[in-house]
CSV table of C-alpha atoms and ligand atoms in Angstrom, one decimal:
chain,number,residue,atom,x,y,z
A,1,MET,CA,-23.4,-2.3,52.6
A,2,ARG,CA,-23.3,-2.4,48.7
A,3,GLU,CA,-25.8,0.0,47.2
A,4,SER,CA,-27.2,0.5,43.8
A,5,ASN,CA,-29.4,3.4,42.8
A,6,VAL,CA,-30.4,4.4,46.4
A,7,SER,CA,-31.8,7.8,47.2
A,8,ASP,CA,-30.8,10.0,50.1
A,9,GLN,CA,-34.1,9.6,51.8
A,10,ASP,CA,-33.6,5.8,52.1
A,11,HIS,CA,-32.9,4.7,55.7
A,12,LYS,CA,-29.4,3.8,56.7
A,13,ILE,CA,-28.5,0.2,57.3
A,14,GLN,CA,-25.8,-0.9,59.7
A,15,ASN,CA,-24.6,-4.1,58.2
A,16,ALA,CA,-21.8,-4.3,55.8
A,17,SER,CA,-22.8,-7.7,54.4
A,18,LEU,CA,-26.2,-6.5,53.1
A,19,SER,CA,-27.0,-5.2,49.7
A,20,GLN,CA,-29.7,-2.7,48.8
A,21,LEU,CA,-31.3,-1.6,45.6
A,22,LYS,CA,-34.3,0.5,44.7
A,23,VAL,CA,-37.3,-0.2,42.5
A,24,ASP,CA,-38.2,3.2,41.0
A,25,LEU,CA,-41.6,3.4,39.4
A,26,GLY,CA,-41.6,7.2,39.1
A,27,ASN,CA,-44.6,7.8,41.4
A,28,HIS,CA,-43.5,5.1,43.9
A,29,GLN,CA,-40.1,3.9,45.0
A,30,TYR,CA,-39.2,1.2,47.4
A,31,PRO,CA,-36.0,-0.5,48.6
A,32,ILE,CA,-35.1,-4.1,48.5
A,33,VAL,CA,-32.7,-5.0,51.4
A,34,ILE,CA,-30.8,-8.3,50.8
A,35,GLY,CA,-28.6,-10.5,52.9
A,36,PRO,CA,-28.3,-12.5,56.1
A,37,GLY,CA,-29.6,-10.5,59.1
A,38,ALA,CA,-31.6,-8.0,56.9
A,39,MET,CA,-34.6,-8.1,59.2
A,40,GLN,CA,-32.7,-6.7,62.1
A,41,SER,CA,-31.0,-4.0,60.1
A,42,VAL,CA,-34.1,-2.2,58.8
A,43,ASP,CA,-35.4,0.9,60.4
A,44,TRP,CA,-39.0,-0.4,60.6
A,45,SER,CA,-40.4,2.7,62.2
A,46,HIS,CA,-39.7,4.5,58.9
A,47,TYR,CA,-42.1,2.2,57.1
A,48,LEU,CA,-44.9,1.5,59.6
A,49,VAL,CA,-47.2,4.5,59.4
A,50,SER,CA,-49.4,3.6,62.3
A,51,GLU,CA,-49.6,1.2,65.3
A,52,GLN,CA,-51.9,-1.0,63.2
A,53,VAL,CA,-49.7,-3.7,61.8
A,54,CYS,CA,-50.8,-7.2,60.7
A,55,VAL,CA,-48.3,-10.0,60.1
A,56,VAL,CA,-49.6,-12.7,57.7
A,57,THR,CA,-47.7,-16.0,57.8
A,58,ASN,CA,-48.2,-19.8,58.4
A,59,ASP,CA,-47.5,-22.1,61.3
A,60,GLU,CA,-44.2,-23.4,60.1
A,61,ILE,CA,-42.7,-20.0,59.2
A,62,ALA,CA,-44.1,-18.5,62.4
A,63,SER,CA,-42.4,-21.1,64.5
A,64,HIS,CA,-39.0,-20.0,63.2
A,65,TYR,CA,-39.3,-16.3,62.5
A,66,LEU,CA,-42.4,-14.6,64.0
A,67,GLU,CA,-40.8,-13.8,67.3
A,68,GLN,CA,-37.7,-12.4,65.6
A,69,LEU,CA,-39.9,-10.2,63.3
A,70,LYS,CA,-42.0,-9.0,66.3
A,71,SER,CA,-38.9,-8.1,68.2
A,72,VAL,CA,-37.6,-5.8,65.5
A,73,ILE,CA,-40.8,-4.0,64.2
A,74,GLY,CA,-41.4,-2.3,67.5
A,75,VAL,CA,-45.2,-2.7,67.7
A,76,GLU,CA,-47.4,-5.7,68.8
A,77,PRO,CA,-49.0,-6.9,65.5
A,78,LEU,CA,-52.2,-8.7,64.8
A,79,VAL,CA,-51.0,-12.1,63.5
A,80,VAL,CA,-53.1,-14.0,60.9
A,81,MET,CA,-52.1,-17.6,60.2
A,82,ILE,CA,-52.9,-19.0,56.7
A,83,GLU,CA,-52.9,-22.7,56.0
A,84,GLU,CA,-49.7,-23.9,54.3
A,85,GLY,CA,-49.9,-24.7,50.6
A,86,GLU,CA,-50.5,-23.3,47.1
A,87,GLN,CA,-54.2,-24.4,47.3
A,88,HIS,CA,-54.6,-21.9,50.1
A,89,LYS,CA,-53.6,-19.0,47.9
A,90,SER,CA,-57.4,-18.6,47.5
A,91,LEU,CA,-60.3,-16.3,47.9
A,92,THR,CA,-61.2,-18.3,51.1
A,93,SER,CA,-57.9,-17.3,52.7
A,94,ALA,CA,-58.3,-13.8,51.4
A,95,ASP,CA,-61.7,-13.7,53.1
A,96,GLN,CA,-60.2,-15.0,56.3
A,97,LEU,CA,-57.7,-12.1,56.2
A,98,TRP,CA,-60.2,-9.4,55.3
A,99,SER,CA,-62.5,-10.6,58.1
A,100,ALA,CA,-59.6,-10.6,60.7
A,101,LEU,CA,-58.7,-7.0,59.6
A,102,LEU,CA,-62.3,-5.8,59.9
A,103,GLU,CA,-62.9,-7.5,63.2
A,104,ALA,CA,-59.7,-5.8,64.6
A,105,GLY,CA,-60.9,-2.4,63.3
A,106,PHE,CA,-58.0,-1.9,60.9
A,107,ARG,CA,-58.0,1.4,59.1
A,108,ARG,CA,-56.5,2.6,55.8
A,109,ASN,CA,-53.2,3.5,57.5
A,110,ALA,CA,-52.6,0.0,58.6
A,111,THR,CA,-49.7,-2.0,57.2
A,112,LEU,CA,-49.7,-5.6,56.3
A,113,ILE,CA,-46.5,-7.6,56.5
A,114,ALA,CA,-46.1,-10.8,54.5
A,115,LEU,CA,-43.7,-13.2,56.3
A,116,GLY,CA,-43.3,-16.3,54.1
A,117,GLY,CA,-42.8,-17.5,50.5
A,118,GLY,CA,-44.7,-16.5,47.4
A,119,VAL,CA,-48.0,-18.0,48.5
A,120,ILE,CA,-48.1,-15.7,51.6
A,121,GLY,CA,-46.7,-12.8,49.7
A,122,ASP,CA,-49.1,-13.0,46.8
A,123,LEU,CA,-52.1,-13.4,49.1
A,124,THR,CA,-51.1,-10.7,51.5
A,125,GLY,CA,-50.4,-8.3,48.6
A,126,PHE,CA,-53.8,-9.1,47.1
A,127,VAL,CA,-55.6,-8.4,50.4
A,128,ALA,CA,-53.5,-5.2,50.9
A,129,ALA,CA,-54.6,-4.1,47.4
A,130,THR,CA,-58.3,-4.6,48.1
A,131,TYR,CA,-58.8,-4.0,51.8
A,132,GLN,CA,-60.5,-0.6,52.0
A,133,ARG,CA,-59.4,0.0,48.4
A,134,GLY,CA,-55.7,-0.4,49.3
A,135,VAL,CA,-53.4,-0.3,52.3
A,136,PRO,CA,-49.6,-0.4,52.4
A,137,PHE,CA,-47.7,-3.7,52.7
A,138,ILE,CA,-44.2,-5.0,53.2
A,139,GLN,CA,-42.7,-8.2,51.9
A,140,VAL,CA,-40.5,-10.3,54.1
A,141,PRO,CA,-39.8,-13.2,51.7
A,142,THR,CA,-38.4,-16.4,53.2
A,143,THR,CA,-37.8,-18.6,50.2
A,144,LEU,CA,-35.3,-18.2,47.4
A,145,LEU,CA,-38.1,-18.0,44.9
A,146,SER,CA,-39.9,-15.2,46.7
A,147,GLN,CA,-36.7,-13.3,47.3
A,148,VAL,CA,-35.7,-13.3,43.6
A,149,ASP,CA,-39.2,-13.0,42.1
A,150,SER,CA,-42.6,-12.9,43.8
A,151,SER,CA,-41.8,-10.2,46.4
A,152,VAL,CA,-40.6,-7.7,43.8
A,153,GLY,CA,-42.8,-6.0,41.2
A,154,GLY,CA,-46.2,-5.8,42.7
A,155,LYS,CA,-48.1,-8.7,41.1
A,156,THR,CA,-50.5,-10.0,43.7
A,157,ALA,CA,-53.1,-12.7,43.2
A,158,VAL,CA,-55.1,-15.7,44.4
A,159,ASN,CA,-55.8,-18.8,42.4
A,160,HIS,CA,-59.2,-19.8,41.0
A,161,PRO,CA,-60.0,-23.5,40.3
A,162,LEU,CA,-60.1,-22.6,36.6
A,163,GLY,CA,-56.7,-21.0,36.5
A,164,LYS,CA,-53.6,-19.9,38.4
A,165,ASN,CA,-53.4,-16.2,39.6
A,166,MET,CA,-56.7,-15.4,37.9
A,167,ILE,CA,-57.9,-13.0,40.5
A,168,GLY,CA,-55.4,-10.3,41.4
A,169,ALA,CA,-54.2,-6.7,41.2
A,170,PHE,CA,-51.0,-4.8,40.8
A,171,HIS,CA,-50.0,-3.4,44.2
A,172,GLN,CA,-46.4,-2.5,44.9
A,173,PRO,CA,-44.9,-3.1,48.4
A,174,GLN,CA,-43.4,-0.3,50.5
A,175,LEU,CA,-40.3,-2.4,51.3
A,176,VAL,CA,-38.8,-5.8,50.6
A,177,VAL,CA,-36.6,-7.5,53.2
A,178,ALA,CA,-34.9,-10.5,51.8
A,179,ASP,CA,-33.2,-12.0,54.9
A,180,LEU,CA,-31.0,-14.9,53.9
A,181,SER,CA,-30.8,-16.1,57.5
A,182,THR,CA,-34.3,-17.6,56.9
A,183,PHE,CA,-32.7,-20.2,54.6
A,184,LYS,CA,-31.5,-21.9,57.8
A,185,THR,CA,-34.8,-23.8,57.8
A,186,LEU,CA,-35.6,-23.8,54.1
A,187,PRO,CA,-35.8,-27.3,52.7
A,188,LYS,CA,-33.3,-28.0,49.9
A,189,GLU,CA,-36.2,-28.7,47.4
A,190,GLU,CA,-37.5,-25.2,48.0
A,191,PHE,CA,-34.0,-23.8,47.3
A,192,SER,CA,-33.9,-25.8,44.0
A,193,ALA,CA,-37.4,-24.6,43.1
A,194,GLY,CA,-36.1,-21.0,43.5
A,195,MET,CA,-33.2,-21.7,41.2
A,196,ALA,CA,-35.5,-22.3,38.3
A,197,GLU,CA,-36.5,-18.6,38.5
A,198,VAL,CA,-32.8,-17.6,39.0
A,199,ILE,CA,-31.8,-19.5,35.9
A,200,LYS,CA,-34.8,-17.9,34.0
A,201,TYR,CA,-33.2,-14.4,34.5
A,202,GLY,CA,-30.0,-15.5,32.9
A,203,LEU,CA,-31.9,-17.0,29.9
A,204,ILE,CA,-34.1,-14.0,29.3
A,205,GLN,CA,-32.0,-11.0,30.2
A,206,ASP,CA,-28.3,-11.7,30.9
A,207,ALA,CA,-26.1,-14.3,29.1
A,208,ALA,CA,-23.1,-13.4,31.3
A,209,PHE,CA,-25.2,-14.1,34.4
A,210,PHE,CA,-26.3,-17.5,33.0
A,211,LYS,CA,-22.6,-18.4,32.5
A,212,HIS,CA,-21.8,-17.2,36.0
A,213,LEU,CA,-24.5,-19.5,37.3
A,214,GLN,CA,-23.0,-22.4,35.3
A,215,ASN,CA,-19.5,-21.7,36.8
A,216,GLN,CA,-20.8,-21.1,40.4
A,217,SER,CA,-23.5,-23.7,40.8
A,218,GLU,CA,-21.4,-25.9,43.1
A,219,ALA,CA,-20.3,-22.9,45.2
A,220,LEU,CA,-23.9,-21.8,45.5
A,221,LEU,CA,-25.0,-25.2,46.7
A,222,GLU,CA,-22.2,-25.1,49.3
A,223,GLU,CA,-23.2,-21.6,50.4
A,224,PHE,CA,-26.8,-22.8,50.8
A,225,LYS,CA,-25.6,-25.6,53.0
A,226,GLY,CA,-23.7,-23.1,55.1
A,227,LEU,CA,-26.8,-21.0,55.6
A,228,GLN,CA,-28.7,-24.1,56.6
A,229,GLN,CA,-26.0,-24.5,59.3
A,230,GLY,CA,-26.4,-20.9,60.5
A,231,ALA,CA,-23.7,-19.1,58.4
A,232,GLU,CA,-23.9,-15.3,58.9
A,233,GLU,CA,-22.5,-14.4,55.5
A,234,ALA,CA,-23.3,-15.6,52.0
A,235,PRO,CA,-21.7,-13.2,49.6
A,236,LEU,CA,-22.3,-15.3,46.4
A,237,MET,CA,-25.9,-15.9,47.1
A,238,THR,CA,-26.5,-12.3,48.2
A,239,SER,CA,-25.0,-11.0,44.9
A,240,ILE,CA,-27.0,-13.5,42.9
A,241,ILE,CA,-30.3,-12.5,44.6
A,242,GLN,CA,-29.3,-8.9,44.1
A,243,ARG,CA,-28.7,-9.4,40.3
A,244,CYS,CA,-32.1,-11.2,39.9
A,245,CYS,CA,-33.8,-8.3,41.7
A,246,GLU,CA,-32.0,-5.7,39.5
A,247,LEU,CA,-33.0,-7.6,36.4
A,248,LYS,CA,-36.6,-7.9,37.5
A,249,ALA,CA,-36.7,-4.2,38.5
A,250,GLN,CA,-35.4,-3.2,35.1
A,251,VAL,CA,-38.4,-4.9,33.4
A,252,VAL,CA,-41.0,-3.8,36.0
A,253,GLN,CA,-39.7,-0.2,35.7
A,254,ALA,CA,-40.2,-0.4,31.9
A,255,ASP,CA,-43.6,-2.0,32.0
A,256,GLU,CA,-45.2,-2.1,35.5
A,257,THR,CA,-48.6,-3.5,34.4
A,258,GLU,CA,-47.5,-5.9,31.7
A,259,GLN,CA,-48.7,-4.1,28.6
A,260,GLY,CA,-45.8,-5.8,26.8
A,261,LYS,CA,-42.2,-6.5,27.8
A,262,ARG,CA,-43.0,-7.6,31.4
A,263,ALA,CA,-44.4,-10.9,29.9
A,264,ILE,CA,-40.8,-12.0,29.2
A,265,LEU,CA,-40.6,-12.8,33.0
A,266,ASN,CA,-43.0,-15.6,32.3
A,267,LEU,CA,-40.6,-17.7,30.3
A,268,GLY,CA,-41.8,-21.3,30.8
A,269,HIS,CA,-44.7,-20.1,32.9
A,270,THR,CA,-47.5,-20.8,30.4
A,271,PHE,CA,-46.5,-24.5,30.4
A,272,GLY,CA,-45.7,-24.4,34.1
A,273,HIS,CA,-49.1,-22.9,35.1
A,274,ALA,CA,-50.8,-25.6,33.0
A,275,ILE,CA,-49.0,-28.2,35.1
A,276,GLU,CA,-49.9,-26.6,38.3
A,277,ALA,CA,-53.6,-26.3,37.3
A,278,HIS,CA,-53.6,-29.9,36.1
A,279,VAL,CA,-52.4,-31.2,39.5
A,280,GLY,CA,-54.8,-29.0,41.3
A,281,TYR,CA,-52.0,-26.8,42.8
A,282,GLN,CA,-50.8,-29.7,44.9
A,283,GLY,CA,-47.8,-32.0,44.8
A,284,TRP,CA,-45.7,-29.7,42.5
A,285,ARG,CA,-43.8,-26.7,43.7
A,286,HIS,CA,-44.3,-23.6,41.5
A,287,GLY,CA,-40.5,-23.5,40.7
A,288,GLU,CA,-40.6,-27.2,39.7
A,289,ALA,CA,-43.4,-26.6,37.3
A,290,VAL,CA,-41.5,-23.6,35.9
A,291,SER,CA,-38.4,-25.7,35.4
A,292,VAL,CA,-40.3,-28.2,33.2
A,293,GLY,CA,-41.9,-25.1,31.5
A,294,ILE,CA,-38.5,-23.6,30.8
A,295,ARG,CA,-37.3,-26.9,29.3
A,296,MET,CA,-40.4,-26.9,27.1
A,297,ALA,CA,-40.0,-23.2,26.1
A,298,LEU,CA,-36.4,-23.8,25.1
A,299,ASP,CA,-37.2,-27.0,23.2
A,300,LEU,CA,-39.9,-25.0,21.3
A,301,SER,CA,-37.5,-22.1,20.6
A,302,TRP,CA,-35.0,-24.7,19.2
A,303,ARG,CA,-37.7,-26.3,17.0
A,304,LEU,CA,-38.5,-22.9,15.6
A,305,GLY,CA,-34.8,-22.5,14.7
A,306,GLN,CA,-34.2,-19.6,17.2
A,307,VAL,CA,-31.6,-21.1,19.5
A,308,PRO,CA,-28.9,-23.7,18.9
A,309,ALA,CA,-29.2,-27.1,20.5
A,310,HIS,CA,-26.3,-26.4,22.9
A,311,VAL,CA,-28.3,-23.6,24.6
A,312,VAL,CA,-31.1,-26.1,25.3
A,313,SER,CA,-28.7,-28.7,26.6
A,314,ASP,CA,-26.7,-26.2,28.7
A,315,THR,CA,-29.9,-25.1,30.3
A,316,ASN,CA,-31.0,-28.7,30.9
A,317,VAL,CA,-27.7,-29.5,32.6
A,318,LEU,CA,-27.9,-26.4,34.8
A,319,LEU,CA,-31.5,-27.3,35.9
A,320,ASP,CA,-30.4,-30.9,36.5
A,321,GLN,CA,-27.7,-29.7,38.8
A,322,PHE,CA,-30.4,-28.5,41.1
A,323,HIS,CA,-32.4,-31.7,40.6
A,324,LEU,CA,-35.2,-29.9,39.0
A,325,PRO,CA,-37.9,-32.1,37.2
A,326,VAL,CA,-37.5,-32.9,33.6
A,327,ARG,CA,-41.0,-33.9,32.5
A,328,PRO,CA,-44.6,-33.0,33.1
A,329,PRO,CA,-46.6,-35.1,35.7
A,330,SER,CA,-47.4,-38.6,34.7
A,331,GLY,CA,-50.6,-38.9,32.7
A,332,MET,CA,-50.5,-35.3,31.6
A,333,SER,CA,-51.2,-35.2,27.8
A,334,ALA,CA,-50.7,-32.6,25.0
A,335,ASP,CA,-54.4,-32.0,25.1
A,336,HIS,CA,-54.3,-31.3,28.8
A,337,PHE,CA,-51.6,-28.7,28.1
A,338,ILE,CA,-53.6,-27.1,25.3
A,339,GLU,CA,-56.8,-27.0,27.5
A,340,HIS,CA,-55.0,-25.2,30.3
A,341,MET,CA,-52.9,-23.0,28.1
A,342,LYS,CA,-55.9,-21.6,26.4
A,343,ARG,CA,-57.1,-20.1,29.7
A,344,ASP,CA,-53.8,-18.4,30.3
A,345,LYS,CA,-53.8,-14.7,30.9
A,346,LYS,CA,-51.3,-14.3,28.2
A,347,MET,CA,-53.7,-15.5,25.5
A,348,ASN,CA,-54.3,-12.8,22.9
A,349,SER,CA,-58.0,-13.2,21.9
A,350,THR,CA,-57.7,-16.5,20.0
A,351,GLN,CA,-53.9,-16.8,19.5
A,352,MET,CA,-51.8,-18.5,22.1
A,353,ARG,CA,-49.0,-16.1,23.3
A,354,LEU,CA,-45.8,-17.7,24.4
A,355,VAL,CA,-42.5,-16.5,25.7
A,356,LEU,CA,-39.6,-17.9,23.7
A,357,LEU,CA,-35.8,-17.4,23.6
A,358,ALA,CA,-34.5,-15.3,20.7
A,359,GLN,CA,-30.9,-16.1,21.9
A,360,LEU,CA,-29.2,-16.8,25.2
A,361,GLY,CA,-29.9,-13.7,27.3
A,362,GLN,CA,-32.8,-12.4,25.2
A,363,ALA,CA,-36.4,-13.4,25.3
A,364,GLU,CA,-39.2,-12.6,22.9
A,365,ILE,CA,-43.0,-12.7,23.0
A,366,SER,CA,-44.7,-14.5,20.1
A,367,ASP,CA,-48.3,-15.1,19.2
A,368,GLN,CA,-47.3,-16.6,15.9
A,369,VAL,CA,-46.1,-20.0,17.0
A,370,PRO,CA,-47.2,-22.5,14.4
A,371,GLU,CA,-49.6,-25.0,16.0
A,372,SER,CA,-47.7,-27.9,14.4
A,373,LYS,CA,-44.4,-26.9,16.2
A,374,LEU,CA,-46.2,-26.5,19.5
A,375,GLN,CA,-47.8,-29.9,19.1
A,376,GLU,CA,-44.3,-31.4,18.3
A,377,CYS,CA,-42.9,-30.0,21.5
A,378,LEU,CA,-45.9,-31.1,23.6
A,379,THR,CA,-45.8,-34.6,22.1
A,380,HIS,CA,-42.1,-34.9,22.7
A,381,PHE,CA,-42.5,-34.0,26.4
A,382,CYS,CA,-45.8,-36.0,27.0
A,383,VAL,CA,-44.9,-39.1,25.0
A,384,THR,CA,-41.7,-39.6,26.9
A,385,ASN,CA,-43.6,-38.9,30.1
A,386,THR,CA,-43.0,-41.8,32.4
A,387,HIS,CA,-42.8,-40.3,35.9
B,401,NAD,P1,-44.4,-21.2,49.0
B,401,NAD,O1,-44.8,-19.8,49.4
B,401,NAD,O2,-45.5,-22.2,48.9
B,401,NAD,O3,-43.3,-21.7,50.1
B,401,NAD,C1,-42.8,-23.0,49.9
B,401,NAD,C2,-42.8,-23.8,51.2
B,401,NAD,O4,-41.8,-23.4,52.0
B,401,NAD,C3,-44.1,-23.6,52.0
B,401,NAD,O5,-44.4,-24.9,52.6
B,401,NAD,C4,-43.6,-22.7,53.1
B,401,NAD,O6,-44.4,-22.8,54.3
B,401,NAD,C5,-42.2,-23.1,53.3
B,401,NAD,N1,-41.3,-22.1,53.8
B,401,NAD,C6,-41.2,-20.8,53.3
B,401,NAD,N2,-40.1,-20.2,53.8
B,401,NAD,C7,-39.6,-21.1,54.7
B,401,NAD,C8,-38.4,-21.1,55.5
B,401,NAD,N3,-37.6,-20.0,55.5
B,401,NAD,N4,-38.1,-22.2,56.2
B,401,NAD,C9,-38.9,-23.3,56.1
B,401,NAD,N5,-40.0,-23.4,55.4
B,401,NAD,C10,-40.3,-22.3,54.6
B,401,NAD,O7,-43.7,-21.2,47.6
B,401,NAD,P2,-42.7,-20.2,46.9
B,401,NAD,O8,-41.9,-21.0,46.0
B,401,NAD,O9,-42.0,-19.3,47.8
B,401,NAD,O10,-43.8,-19.3,46.1
B,401,NAD,C11,-44.6,-19.8,45.1
B,401,NAD,C12,-45.7,-18.9,44.8
B,401,NAD,O11,-45.2,-17.6,44.3
B,401,NAD,C13,-46.7,-19.4,43.8
B,401,NAD,O12,-48.0,-19.2,44.2
B,401,NAD,C14,-46.4,-18.5,42.6
B,401,NAD,O13,-47.5,-18.3,41.7
B,401,NAD,C15,-46.0,-17.2,43.2
B,401,NAD,N6,-45.2,-16.3,42.4
B,401,NAD,C16,-45.6,-15.0,42.3
B,401,NAD,C17,-44.8,-14.1,41.5
B,401,NAD,C18,-45.2,-12.7,41.5
B,401,NAD,O14,-44.6,-12.0,40.7
B,401,NAD,N7,-46.1,-12.3,42.3
B,401,NAD,C19,-43.6,-14.6,40.9
B,401,NAD,C20,-43.3,-15.9,41.0
B,401,NAD,C21,-44.0,-16.8,41.8
B,402,LIG,N1,-43.2,-13.3,37.8
B,402,LIG,C1,-43.7,-12.6,36.7
B,402,LIG,C2,-43.8,-11.1,36.9
B,402,LIG,O1,-43.6,-10.6,38.0
B,402,LIG,O2,-44.2,-10.4,36.0
């Protein structure tokens, strides 16, 4: 096992192909265990503080991985099924889960386990943050996107019809188990959606990592195919997920509750969230909306003279390699973008706050973007919007 920054108290893991790193927030630390077979390798008894354990998942994911999870955690859990889809990351689903916990008499030493992608993870985390003022939870992310991003860092939320992730809390997990064997059933489009967030880390924090992704994109796609066929090792993918988690952990450790720097993790997200709200959280994957948002944020950075054209084109080529969308949904206008973007959490009183690229590998947060430049960017993407 490859380790980075792991304390002596951390449990031992008996699998050489796994990686482990630690998020250290001073008053709370937790490990992220990464690799094929991670679920089996964790000492679950170390993390489950009572017999009261609730696994939150959906039908599809449960059909593949629930029995496997049950067999390793060592207790018979309450299982709550949430309907599939971003539109079910909602207060209605949270209420379903709160009710199930209350009916089962769950106490404050219960543990919730999120088995699924970012939708299940964000919802479970939000319910864990609020049930009896907070209970422990564990993330078992099963999509690339949730392994590199949503399971790490403690942002939990549900959507509101008026805005994405508008109701939420910061609540850190006790443990993250990123088991790459779950990619066996992950659709290729979901893998691609996750790549948008992977590419984001290179753009905002690590130019060398961005170049590594450019060089390794074919090999990565091959490794993904291997995992879909049941491969038991995926060293390139494991190291890439580990690097993303390290980069995210650095930012979260510096600014856990997004008073400043953490907002860089949202490169492209203000545009992307506008797309998701515009389509009513249906028909577009989060990572797909983020990919268009990244293209727009880079275009805007170029219009402002901050990055050269080749950084924009290199990024577009890399996103294209994963077949990620190029334009906003058909019929979405510049005015639609402005309407949704004004509701974004990153608004600073009246001024729109956007994450831009200062240079490859370095992001910056700006609330000084001239409206004319933003309009030029929106018009460019919306006028040529034909699909
Ligand atoms: P998702 O959770 O909707 O999962 C995508 C689809 O894949 C779903 O249909 C799911 O049932 C299915 N699936 C998941 N794992 C599978 C597997 N192994 N095999 C087969 N099917 C599988 O989408 P996502 O991309 O994982 O997450 C997107 C969500 O994450 C959004 O709500 C977004 O806002 C949130 N997010 C949160 C943070 C954060 O910091 N909390 C960061 C990024 C994104
Ligand atoms: N995905 C953005 C964040 O965790 O801050």
